[in-house]
Tab-separated table of C-alpha atoms in Angstrom:
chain	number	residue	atom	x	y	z
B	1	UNK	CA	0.000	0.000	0.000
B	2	UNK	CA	2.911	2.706	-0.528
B	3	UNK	CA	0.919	4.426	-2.909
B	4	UNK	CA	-2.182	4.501	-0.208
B	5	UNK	CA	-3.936	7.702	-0.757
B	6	UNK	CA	-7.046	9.597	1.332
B	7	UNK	CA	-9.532	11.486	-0.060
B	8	UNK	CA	-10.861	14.542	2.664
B	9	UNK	CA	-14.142	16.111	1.888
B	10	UNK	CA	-14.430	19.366	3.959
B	11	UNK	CA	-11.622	20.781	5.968
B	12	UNK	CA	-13.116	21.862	8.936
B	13	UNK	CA	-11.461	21.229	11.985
B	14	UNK	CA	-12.135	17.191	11.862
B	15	UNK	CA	-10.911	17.535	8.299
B	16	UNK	CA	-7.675	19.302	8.835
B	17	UNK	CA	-6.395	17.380	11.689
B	18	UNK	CA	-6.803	14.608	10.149
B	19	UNK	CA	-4.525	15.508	7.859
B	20	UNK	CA	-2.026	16.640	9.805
B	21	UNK	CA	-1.864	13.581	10.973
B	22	UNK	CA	-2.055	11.280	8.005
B	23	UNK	CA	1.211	13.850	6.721
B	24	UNK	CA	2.753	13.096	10.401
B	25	UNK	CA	2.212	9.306	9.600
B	26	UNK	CA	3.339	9.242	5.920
B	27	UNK	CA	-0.122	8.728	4.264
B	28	UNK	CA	-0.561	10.459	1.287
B	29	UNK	CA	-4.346	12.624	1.390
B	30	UNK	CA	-6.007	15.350	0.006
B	31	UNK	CA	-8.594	17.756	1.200
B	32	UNK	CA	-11.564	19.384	-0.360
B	33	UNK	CA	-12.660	22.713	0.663
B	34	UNK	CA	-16.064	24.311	-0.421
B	35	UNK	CA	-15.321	27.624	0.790
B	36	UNK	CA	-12.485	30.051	-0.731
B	37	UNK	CA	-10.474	30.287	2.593
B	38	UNK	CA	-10.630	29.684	6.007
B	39	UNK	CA	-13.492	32.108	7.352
B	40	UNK	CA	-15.049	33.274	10.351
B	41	UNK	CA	-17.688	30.913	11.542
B	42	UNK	CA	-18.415	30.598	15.038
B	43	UNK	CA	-16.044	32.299	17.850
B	44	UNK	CA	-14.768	30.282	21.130
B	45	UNK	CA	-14.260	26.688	21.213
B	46	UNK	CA	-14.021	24.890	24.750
B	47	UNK	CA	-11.333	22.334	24.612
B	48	UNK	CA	-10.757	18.970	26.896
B	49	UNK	CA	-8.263	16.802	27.195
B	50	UNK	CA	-10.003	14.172	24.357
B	51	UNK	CA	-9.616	16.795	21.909
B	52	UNK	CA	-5.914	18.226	23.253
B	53	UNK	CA	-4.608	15.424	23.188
B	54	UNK	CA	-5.932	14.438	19.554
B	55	UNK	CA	-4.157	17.646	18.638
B	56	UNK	CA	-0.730	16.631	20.257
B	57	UNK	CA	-1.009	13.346	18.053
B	58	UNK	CA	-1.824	14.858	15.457
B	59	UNK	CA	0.405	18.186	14.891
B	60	UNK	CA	3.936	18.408	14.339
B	61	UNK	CA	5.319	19.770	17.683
B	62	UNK	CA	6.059	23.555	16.956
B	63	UNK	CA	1.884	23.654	16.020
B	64	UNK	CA	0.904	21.707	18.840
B	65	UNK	CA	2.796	24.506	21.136
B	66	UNK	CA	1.283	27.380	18.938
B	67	UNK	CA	-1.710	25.620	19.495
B	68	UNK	CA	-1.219	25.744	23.268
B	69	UNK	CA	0.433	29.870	23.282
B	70	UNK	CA	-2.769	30.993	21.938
B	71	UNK	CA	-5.181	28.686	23.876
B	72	UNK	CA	-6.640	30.684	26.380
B	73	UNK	CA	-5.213	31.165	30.037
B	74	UNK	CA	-6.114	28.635	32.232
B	75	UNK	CA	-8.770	29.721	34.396
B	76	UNK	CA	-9.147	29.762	38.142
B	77	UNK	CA	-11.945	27.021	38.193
B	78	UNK	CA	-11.828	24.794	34.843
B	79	UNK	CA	-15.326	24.071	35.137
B	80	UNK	CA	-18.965	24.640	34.114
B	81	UNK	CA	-20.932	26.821	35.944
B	82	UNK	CA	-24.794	28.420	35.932
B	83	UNK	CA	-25.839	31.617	37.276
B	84	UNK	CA	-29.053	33.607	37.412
B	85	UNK	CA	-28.915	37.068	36.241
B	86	UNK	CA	-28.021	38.466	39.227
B	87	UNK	CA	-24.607	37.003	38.836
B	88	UNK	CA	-25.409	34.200	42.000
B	89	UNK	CA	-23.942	30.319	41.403
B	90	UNK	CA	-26.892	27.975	41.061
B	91	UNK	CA	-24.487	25.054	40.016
B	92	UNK	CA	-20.935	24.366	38.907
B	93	UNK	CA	-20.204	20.785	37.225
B	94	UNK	CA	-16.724	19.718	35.799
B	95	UNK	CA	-16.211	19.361	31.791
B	96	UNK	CA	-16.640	15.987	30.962
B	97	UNK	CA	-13.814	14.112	29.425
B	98	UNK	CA	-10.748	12.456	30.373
B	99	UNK	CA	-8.230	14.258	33.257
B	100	UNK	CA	-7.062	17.895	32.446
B	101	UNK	CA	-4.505	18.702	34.686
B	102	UNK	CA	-1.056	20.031	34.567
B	103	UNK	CA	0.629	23.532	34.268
B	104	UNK	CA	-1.312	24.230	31.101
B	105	UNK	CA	-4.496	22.197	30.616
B	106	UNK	CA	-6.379	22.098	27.692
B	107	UNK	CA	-8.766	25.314	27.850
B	108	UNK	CA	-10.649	26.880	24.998
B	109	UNK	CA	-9.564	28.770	21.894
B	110	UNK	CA	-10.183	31.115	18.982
B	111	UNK	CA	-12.214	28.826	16.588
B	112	UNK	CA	-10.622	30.240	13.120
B	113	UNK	CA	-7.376	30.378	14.510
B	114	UNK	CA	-7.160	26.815	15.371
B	115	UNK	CA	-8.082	26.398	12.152
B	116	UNK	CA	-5.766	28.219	10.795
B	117	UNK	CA	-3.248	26.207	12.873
B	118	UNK	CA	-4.720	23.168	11.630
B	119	UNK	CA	-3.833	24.234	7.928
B	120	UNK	CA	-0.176	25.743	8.569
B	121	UNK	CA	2.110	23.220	6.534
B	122	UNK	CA	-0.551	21.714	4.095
B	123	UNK	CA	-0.580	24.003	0.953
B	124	UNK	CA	0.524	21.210	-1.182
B	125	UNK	CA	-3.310	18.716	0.127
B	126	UNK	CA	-5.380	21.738	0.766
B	127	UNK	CA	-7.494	22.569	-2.105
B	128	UNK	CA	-10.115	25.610	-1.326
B	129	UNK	CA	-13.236	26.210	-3.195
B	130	UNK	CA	-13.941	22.807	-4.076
B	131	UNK	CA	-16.952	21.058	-3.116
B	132	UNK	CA	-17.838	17.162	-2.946
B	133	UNK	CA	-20.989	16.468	-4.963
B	134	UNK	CA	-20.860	12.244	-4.479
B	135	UNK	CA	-19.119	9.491	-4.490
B	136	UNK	CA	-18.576	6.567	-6.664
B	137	UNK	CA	-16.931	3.433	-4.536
B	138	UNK	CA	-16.080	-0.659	-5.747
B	139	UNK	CA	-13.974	-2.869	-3.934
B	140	UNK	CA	-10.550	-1.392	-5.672
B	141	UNK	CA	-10.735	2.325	-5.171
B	142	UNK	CA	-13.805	5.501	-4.143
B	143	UNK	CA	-13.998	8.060	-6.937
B	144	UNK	CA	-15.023	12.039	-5.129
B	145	UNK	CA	-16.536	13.799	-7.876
B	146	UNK	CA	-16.694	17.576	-7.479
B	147	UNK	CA	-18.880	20.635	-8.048
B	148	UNK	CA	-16.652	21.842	-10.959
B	149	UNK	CA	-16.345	18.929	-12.640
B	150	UNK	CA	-13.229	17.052	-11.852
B	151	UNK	CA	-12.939	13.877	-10.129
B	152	UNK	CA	-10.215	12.602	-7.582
B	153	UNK	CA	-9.374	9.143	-6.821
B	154	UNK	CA	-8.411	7.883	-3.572
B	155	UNK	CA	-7.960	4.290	-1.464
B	156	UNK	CA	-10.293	6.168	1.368
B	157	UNK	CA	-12.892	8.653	1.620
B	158	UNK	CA	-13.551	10.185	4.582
B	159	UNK	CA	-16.560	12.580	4.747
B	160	UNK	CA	-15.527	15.532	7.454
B	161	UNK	CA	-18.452	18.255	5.343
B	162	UNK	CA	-20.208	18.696	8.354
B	163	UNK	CA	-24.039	17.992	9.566
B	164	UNK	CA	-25.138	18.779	5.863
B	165	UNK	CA	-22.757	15.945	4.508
B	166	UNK	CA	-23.117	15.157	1.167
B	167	UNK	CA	-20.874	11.964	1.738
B	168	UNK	CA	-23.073	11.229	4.855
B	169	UNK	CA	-26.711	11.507	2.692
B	170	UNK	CA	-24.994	9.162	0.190
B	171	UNK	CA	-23.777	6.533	2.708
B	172	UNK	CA	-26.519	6.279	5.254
B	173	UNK	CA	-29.504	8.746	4.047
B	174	UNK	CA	-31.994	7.166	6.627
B	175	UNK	CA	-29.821	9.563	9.129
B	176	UNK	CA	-31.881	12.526	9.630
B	177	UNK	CA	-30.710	16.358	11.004
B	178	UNK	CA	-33.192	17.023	14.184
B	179	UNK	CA	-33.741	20.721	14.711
B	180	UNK	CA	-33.746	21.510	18.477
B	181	UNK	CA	-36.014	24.741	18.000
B	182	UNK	CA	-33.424	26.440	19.739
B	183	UNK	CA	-32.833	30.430	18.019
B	184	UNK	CA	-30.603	32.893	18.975
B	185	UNK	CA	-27.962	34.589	18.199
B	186	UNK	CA	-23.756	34.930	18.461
B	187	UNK	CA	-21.831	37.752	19.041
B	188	UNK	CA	-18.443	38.824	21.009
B	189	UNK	CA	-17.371	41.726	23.276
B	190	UNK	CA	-13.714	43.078	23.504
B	191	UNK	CA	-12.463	42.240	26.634
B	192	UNK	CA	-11.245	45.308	28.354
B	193	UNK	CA	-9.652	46.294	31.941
B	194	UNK	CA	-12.603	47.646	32.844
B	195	UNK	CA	-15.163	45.495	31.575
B	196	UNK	CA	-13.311	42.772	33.362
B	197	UNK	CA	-13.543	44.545	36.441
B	198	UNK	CA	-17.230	44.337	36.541
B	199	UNK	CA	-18.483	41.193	35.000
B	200	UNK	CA	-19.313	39.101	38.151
B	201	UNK	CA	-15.993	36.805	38.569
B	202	UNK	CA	-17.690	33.086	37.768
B	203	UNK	CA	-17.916	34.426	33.874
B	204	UNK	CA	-14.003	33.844	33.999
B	205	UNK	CA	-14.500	30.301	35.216
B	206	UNK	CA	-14.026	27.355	32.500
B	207	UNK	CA	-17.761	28.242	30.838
B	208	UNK	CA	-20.919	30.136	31.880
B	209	UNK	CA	-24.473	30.133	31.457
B	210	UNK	CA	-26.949	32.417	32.313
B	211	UNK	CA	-30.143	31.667	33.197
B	212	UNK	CA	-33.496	34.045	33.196
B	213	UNK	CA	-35.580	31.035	34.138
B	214	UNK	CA	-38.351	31.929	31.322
B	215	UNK	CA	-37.033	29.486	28.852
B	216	UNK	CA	-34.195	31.881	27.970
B	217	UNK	CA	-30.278	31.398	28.809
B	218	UNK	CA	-26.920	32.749	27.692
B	219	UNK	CA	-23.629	31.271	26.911
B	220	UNK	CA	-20.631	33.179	27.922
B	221	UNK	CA	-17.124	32.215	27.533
B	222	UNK	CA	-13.883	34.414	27.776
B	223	UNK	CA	-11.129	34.321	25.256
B	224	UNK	CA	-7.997	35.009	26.668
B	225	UNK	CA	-4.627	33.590	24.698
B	226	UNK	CA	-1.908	32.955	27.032
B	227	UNK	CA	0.739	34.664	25.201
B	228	UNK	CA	-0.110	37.197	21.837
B	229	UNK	CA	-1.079	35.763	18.759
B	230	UNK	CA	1.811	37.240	16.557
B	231	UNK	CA	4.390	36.983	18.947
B	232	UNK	CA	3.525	33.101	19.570
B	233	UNK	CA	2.998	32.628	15.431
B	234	UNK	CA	6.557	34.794	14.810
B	235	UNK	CA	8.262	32.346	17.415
B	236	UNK	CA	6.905	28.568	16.483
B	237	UNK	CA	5.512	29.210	12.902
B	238	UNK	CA	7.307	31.959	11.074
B	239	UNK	CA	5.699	33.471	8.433
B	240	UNK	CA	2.086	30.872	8.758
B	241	UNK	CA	-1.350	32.871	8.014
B	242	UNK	CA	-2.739	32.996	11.364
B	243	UNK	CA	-4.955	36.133	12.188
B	244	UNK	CA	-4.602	38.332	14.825
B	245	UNK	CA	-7.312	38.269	17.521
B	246	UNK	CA	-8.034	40.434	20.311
B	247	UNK	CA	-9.246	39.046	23.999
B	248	UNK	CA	-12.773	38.826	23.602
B	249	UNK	CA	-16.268	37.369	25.763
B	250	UNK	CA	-18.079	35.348	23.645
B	251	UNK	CA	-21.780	36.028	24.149
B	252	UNK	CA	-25.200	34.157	23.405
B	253	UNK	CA	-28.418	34.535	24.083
B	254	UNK	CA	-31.561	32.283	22.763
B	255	UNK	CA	-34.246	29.435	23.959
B	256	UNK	CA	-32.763	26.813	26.140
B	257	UNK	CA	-32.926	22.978	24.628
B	258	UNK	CA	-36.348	21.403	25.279
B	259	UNK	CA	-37.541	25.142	25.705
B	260	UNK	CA	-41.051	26.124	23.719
B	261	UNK	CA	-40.177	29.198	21.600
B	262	UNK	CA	-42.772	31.950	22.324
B	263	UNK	CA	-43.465	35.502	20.553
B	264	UNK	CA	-40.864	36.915	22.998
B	265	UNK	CA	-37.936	34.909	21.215
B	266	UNK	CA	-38.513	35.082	17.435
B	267	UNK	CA	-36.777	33.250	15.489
B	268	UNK	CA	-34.068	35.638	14.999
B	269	UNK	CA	-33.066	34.739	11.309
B	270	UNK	CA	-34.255	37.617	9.559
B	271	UNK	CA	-33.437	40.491	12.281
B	272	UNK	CA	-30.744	42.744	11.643
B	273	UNK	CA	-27.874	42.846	14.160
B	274	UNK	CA	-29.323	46.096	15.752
B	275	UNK	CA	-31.958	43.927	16.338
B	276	UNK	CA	-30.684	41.005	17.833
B	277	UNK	CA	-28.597	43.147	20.286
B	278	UNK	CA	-32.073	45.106	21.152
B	279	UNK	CA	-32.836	41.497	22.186
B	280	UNK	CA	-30.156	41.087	24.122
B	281	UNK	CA	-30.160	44.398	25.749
B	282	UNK	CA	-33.968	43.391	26.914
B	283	UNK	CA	-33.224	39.941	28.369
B	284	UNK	CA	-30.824	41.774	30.411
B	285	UNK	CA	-32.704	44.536	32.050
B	286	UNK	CA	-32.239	44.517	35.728
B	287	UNK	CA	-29.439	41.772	35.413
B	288	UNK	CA	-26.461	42.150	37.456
B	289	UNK	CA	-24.576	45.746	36.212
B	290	UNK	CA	-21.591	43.701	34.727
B	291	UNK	CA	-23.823	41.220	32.531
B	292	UNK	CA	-25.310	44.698	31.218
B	293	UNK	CA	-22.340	45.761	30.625
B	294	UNK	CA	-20.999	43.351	28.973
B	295	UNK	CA	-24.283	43.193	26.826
B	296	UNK	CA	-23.581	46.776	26.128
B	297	UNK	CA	-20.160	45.963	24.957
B	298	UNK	CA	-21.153	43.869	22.068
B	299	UNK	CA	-19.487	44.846	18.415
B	300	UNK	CA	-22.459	44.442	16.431
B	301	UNK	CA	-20.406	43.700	13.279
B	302	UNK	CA	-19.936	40.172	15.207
B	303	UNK	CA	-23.670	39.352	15.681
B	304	UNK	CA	-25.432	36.716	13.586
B	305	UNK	CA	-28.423	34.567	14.502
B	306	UNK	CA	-28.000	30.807	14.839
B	307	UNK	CA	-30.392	27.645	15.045
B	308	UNK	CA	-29.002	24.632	17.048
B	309	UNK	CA	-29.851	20.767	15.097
B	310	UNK	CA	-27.898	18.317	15.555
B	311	UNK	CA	-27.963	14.434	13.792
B	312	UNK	CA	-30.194	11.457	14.946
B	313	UNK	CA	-27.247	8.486	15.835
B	314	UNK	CA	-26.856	6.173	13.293
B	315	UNK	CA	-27.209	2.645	13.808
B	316	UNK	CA	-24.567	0.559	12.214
B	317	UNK	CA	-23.355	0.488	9.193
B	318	UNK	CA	-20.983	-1.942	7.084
B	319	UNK	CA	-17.678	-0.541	7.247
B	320	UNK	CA	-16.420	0.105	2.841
B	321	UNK	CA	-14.045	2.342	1.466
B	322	UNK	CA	-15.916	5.473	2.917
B	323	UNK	CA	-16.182	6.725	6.258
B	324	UNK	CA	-16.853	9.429	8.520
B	325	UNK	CA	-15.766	11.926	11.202
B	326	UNK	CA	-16.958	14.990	13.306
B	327	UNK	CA	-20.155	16.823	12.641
B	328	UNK	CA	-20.597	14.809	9.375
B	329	UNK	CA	-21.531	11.481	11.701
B	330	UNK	CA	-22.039	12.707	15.030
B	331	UNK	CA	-23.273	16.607	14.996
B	332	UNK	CA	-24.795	17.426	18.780
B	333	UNK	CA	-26.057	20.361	20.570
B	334	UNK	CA	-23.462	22.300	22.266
B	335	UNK	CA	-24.604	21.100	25.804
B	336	UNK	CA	-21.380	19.492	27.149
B	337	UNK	CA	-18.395	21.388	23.981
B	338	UNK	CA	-17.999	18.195	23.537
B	339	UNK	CA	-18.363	18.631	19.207
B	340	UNK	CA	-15.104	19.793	18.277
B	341	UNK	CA	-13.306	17.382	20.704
B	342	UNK	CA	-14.953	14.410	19.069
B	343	UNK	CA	-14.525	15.720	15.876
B	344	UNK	CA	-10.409	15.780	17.069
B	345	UNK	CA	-10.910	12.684	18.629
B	346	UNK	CA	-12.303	11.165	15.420
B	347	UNK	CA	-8.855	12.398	13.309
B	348	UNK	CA	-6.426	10.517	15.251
B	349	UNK	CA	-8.136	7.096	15.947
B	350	UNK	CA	-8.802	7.542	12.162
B	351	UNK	CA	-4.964	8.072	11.739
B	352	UNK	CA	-4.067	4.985	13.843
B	353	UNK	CA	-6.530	3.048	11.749
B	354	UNK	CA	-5.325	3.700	8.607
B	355	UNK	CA	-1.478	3.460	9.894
B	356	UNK	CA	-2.707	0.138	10.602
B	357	UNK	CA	-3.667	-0.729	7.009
B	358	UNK	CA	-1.100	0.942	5.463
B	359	UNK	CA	1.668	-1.561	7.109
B	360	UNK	CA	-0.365	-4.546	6.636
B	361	UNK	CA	-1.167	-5.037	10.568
B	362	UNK	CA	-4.846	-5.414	9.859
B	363	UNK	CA	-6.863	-5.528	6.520
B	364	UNK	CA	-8.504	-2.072	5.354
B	365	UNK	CA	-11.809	-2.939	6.328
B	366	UNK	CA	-11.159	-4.446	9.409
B	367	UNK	CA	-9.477	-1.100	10.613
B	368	UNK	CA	-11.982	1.269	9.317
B	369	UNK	CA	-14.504	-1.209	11.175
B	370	UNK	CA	-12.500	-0.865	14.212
B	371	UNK	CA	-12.228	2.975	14.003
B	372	UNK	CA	-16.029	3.290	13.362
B	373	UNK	CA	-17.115	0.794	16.083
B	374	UNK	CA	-14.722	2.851	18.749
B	375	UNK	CA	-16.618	5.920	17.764
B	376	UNK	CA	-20.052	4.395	18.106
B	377	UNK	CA	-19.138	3.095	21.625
B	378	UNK	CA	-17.032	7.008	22.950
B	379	UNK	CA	-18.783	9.014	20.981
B	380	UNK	CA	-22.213	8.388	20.394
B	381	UNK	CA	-23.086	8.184	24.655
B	382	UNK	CA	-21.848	11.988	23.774
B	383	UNK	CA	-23.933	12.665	21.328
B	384	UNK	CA	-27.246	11.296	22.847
B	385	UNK	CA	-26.722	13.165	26.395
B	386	UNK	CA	-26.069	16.546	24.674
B	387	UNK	CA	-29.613	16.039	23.038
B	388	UNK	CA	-30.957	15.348	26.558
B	389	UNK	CA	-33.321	18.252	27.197
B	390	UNK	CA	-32.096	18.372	31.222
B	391	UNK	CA	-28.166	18.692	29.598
B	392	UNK	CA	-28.062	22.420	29.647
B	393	UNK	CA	-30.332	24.151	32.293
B	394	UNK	CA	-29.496	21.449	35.582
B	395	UNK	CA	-27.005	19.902	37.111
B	396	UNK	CA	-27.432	17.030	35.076
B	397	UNK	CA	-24.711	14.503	35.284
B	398	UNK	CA	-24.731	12.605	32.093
B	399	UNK	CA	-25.194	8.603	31.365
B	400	UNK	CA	-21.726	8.405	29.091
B	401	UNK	CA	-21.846	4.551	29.863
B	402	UNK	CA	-23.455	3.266	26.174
């Protein structure tokens, strides 16, 4: 198999580490991007140790320490916690995941600049604006035919395209996307000396939620690297495309999962971003004065409305020639952060897999079998407690057993 090759539809996060670590093993691949570069989508990403420690498999060392520079700084308590508006503690819980300890544990970082990590070093597999239409597969090869045209042939494909996965439909279309009825909307605030001053302290804590106990809540995370974005990229990865990014709060506000949507929570997709932050500003009223503040704070250029769904869990499949990480299998509500992690996760089993097959230590099959069935048993438990309607707004402890 020294001619092995893996085909990558979508290089998301999954995607991209992924291949990292097929280029850290020696497999050739190649990844398909639909979009023209890597964009903005989405803001703060809590990370545990499952998905850390994916990335220190994965990455070549200098990234994995970039990775870790420009994580953010490791909070007081590394922990979820909910508090009413008045800025009191109804409940803390720890992340799940494995241990997280150490003198710099896992934490949470910029979503596009992890991203932009994750492609540093991969100019010659990364091919932009090129999206996966289907998939033709027999027993010898998998043919990924693209929106322009053109065709690529591969040993393995791997779908990483996300909840709307063409590769997925193809494979197993009895999987359906379930929309939670959750609306709302994202948006950021700079962090400041002063705003920091006044945002009641537990918002620094691992992850917060808010709570207005009408049906309502709000996610707020602070993004805080550990060392300057530049001055970390200048040291470890001279001259890589990595965007600078200012400390920021990461702010949401919508219906909480299981929650009825009523006429005070619209849907939120056609208002303006003046309008969402109206929103905002009204759920707040008479909240403690640093939660208005920090509402206040919000760049409006960085609000836009979102709508949670997240993938019913596939029963099991035959293992062939095609296979599946991340969002594209396993898409879940954003209860526990557990989606990017898995979607890490995913990458290196799938590298250890294939590293497998490519020195004859099992047959193809058998390790793509092995890789999916070790998903189905760590990952799916995740999946089906972040759907569980008491996951966000209790101190729910969840079932990860099977």
């Amino acid at each position: 198999m020294s001619s092995f090759h893996v085909l990558i539809a979508g290089g998301g996060i999954g995607g991209l580490c992924l291949a990292q670590g097929l280029k850290r093993a020696g497999i050739s691949c190649a990844v398909y991007e639909a979009a023209a570069e890597i964009v903005h989508s989405g803001y703060r990403l809590h990370m545990n140790a499952l998905g850390g420690e994916a990335l220190r498999a994965c990455l070549p060392d200098n990234l994995y320490e970039l990775y870790l520079q420009t994580s953010r700084r490791t909070p007081e308590r590394e922990m979820s916690v909910m508090l009413d508006i008045h800025g009191g503690e109804i409940w803390t819980r720890p992340h799940i995941g494995p241990p997280n300890e150490g003198p710099r544990p896992h934490t949470a970082v910029n979503r596009r600049t992890l991203r932009q990590i994750l492609a540093t070093g991969l100019d010659d597999v990364l091919h932009f604006g090129q999206t996966a239409v289907e998939y033709e597969a027999d027993d010898d090869e998998v043919r990924l035919l693209l929106d322009d045209g053109s065709s690529a042939v591969g040993d393995v494909l791997v779908g990483a395209d996300g909840i709307h996965s063409v590769i997925r439909s193809q494979l197993l279309p009895e999987v359906d996307v379930i929309d939670t009825g959750m609306r709302g909307m994202w948006s950021i605030a700079p962090l400041t000396d002063d705003l920091a001053e006044v945002m009641p302290a537990a918002l620094f804590d691992g992850f917060a939620i808010v709570t207005r106990g009408d049906g309502t809540i709000s996610a707020i995370g602070v993004y805080d690297p550990r060392r300057p974005i530049a001055e970390a990229v200048a040291d470890l990865a001279p001259g890589a495309e990595i965007g600078h990014v200012d400390p920021y709060v990461m702010v949401t506000y919508g219906s909480d999962l299981g929650a009825e949507r009523g006429p005070a929570l619209p849907d939120f997709a056609n208002d303006s971003p003046a309008e969402l932050h109206d929103a905002i500003r009204r759920a707040m009223q008479g909240a403690h004065p640093g939660l208005v503040e920090l509402v206040e704070r919000i760049d409006e250029s960085t609000i836009s409305p979102s709508a949670i769904r997240y993938l019913e869990v596939a029963d099991p499949w035959p293992p062939s020639r095609v296979t599946l990480l991340g969002d594209a299998i396993h898409a879940m509500p954003p209860s526990f952060g557990a989606g990017a992690n898995s979607a890490l996760r995913d990458a290196a089993c799938l590298v250890r897999s294939l590293e497998d097959a490519v020195h004859g230590r099992k047959p193809l099959l058998e390790a793509i079998s092995e890789y999916e069935g070790q998903m189905r048993a760590e990952v799916f438990p995740i999946m089906r407690a972040s759907a569980d309607p008491d996951a966000v707004h209790s101190d729910h402890v969840p079932d990860l057993a099977g």
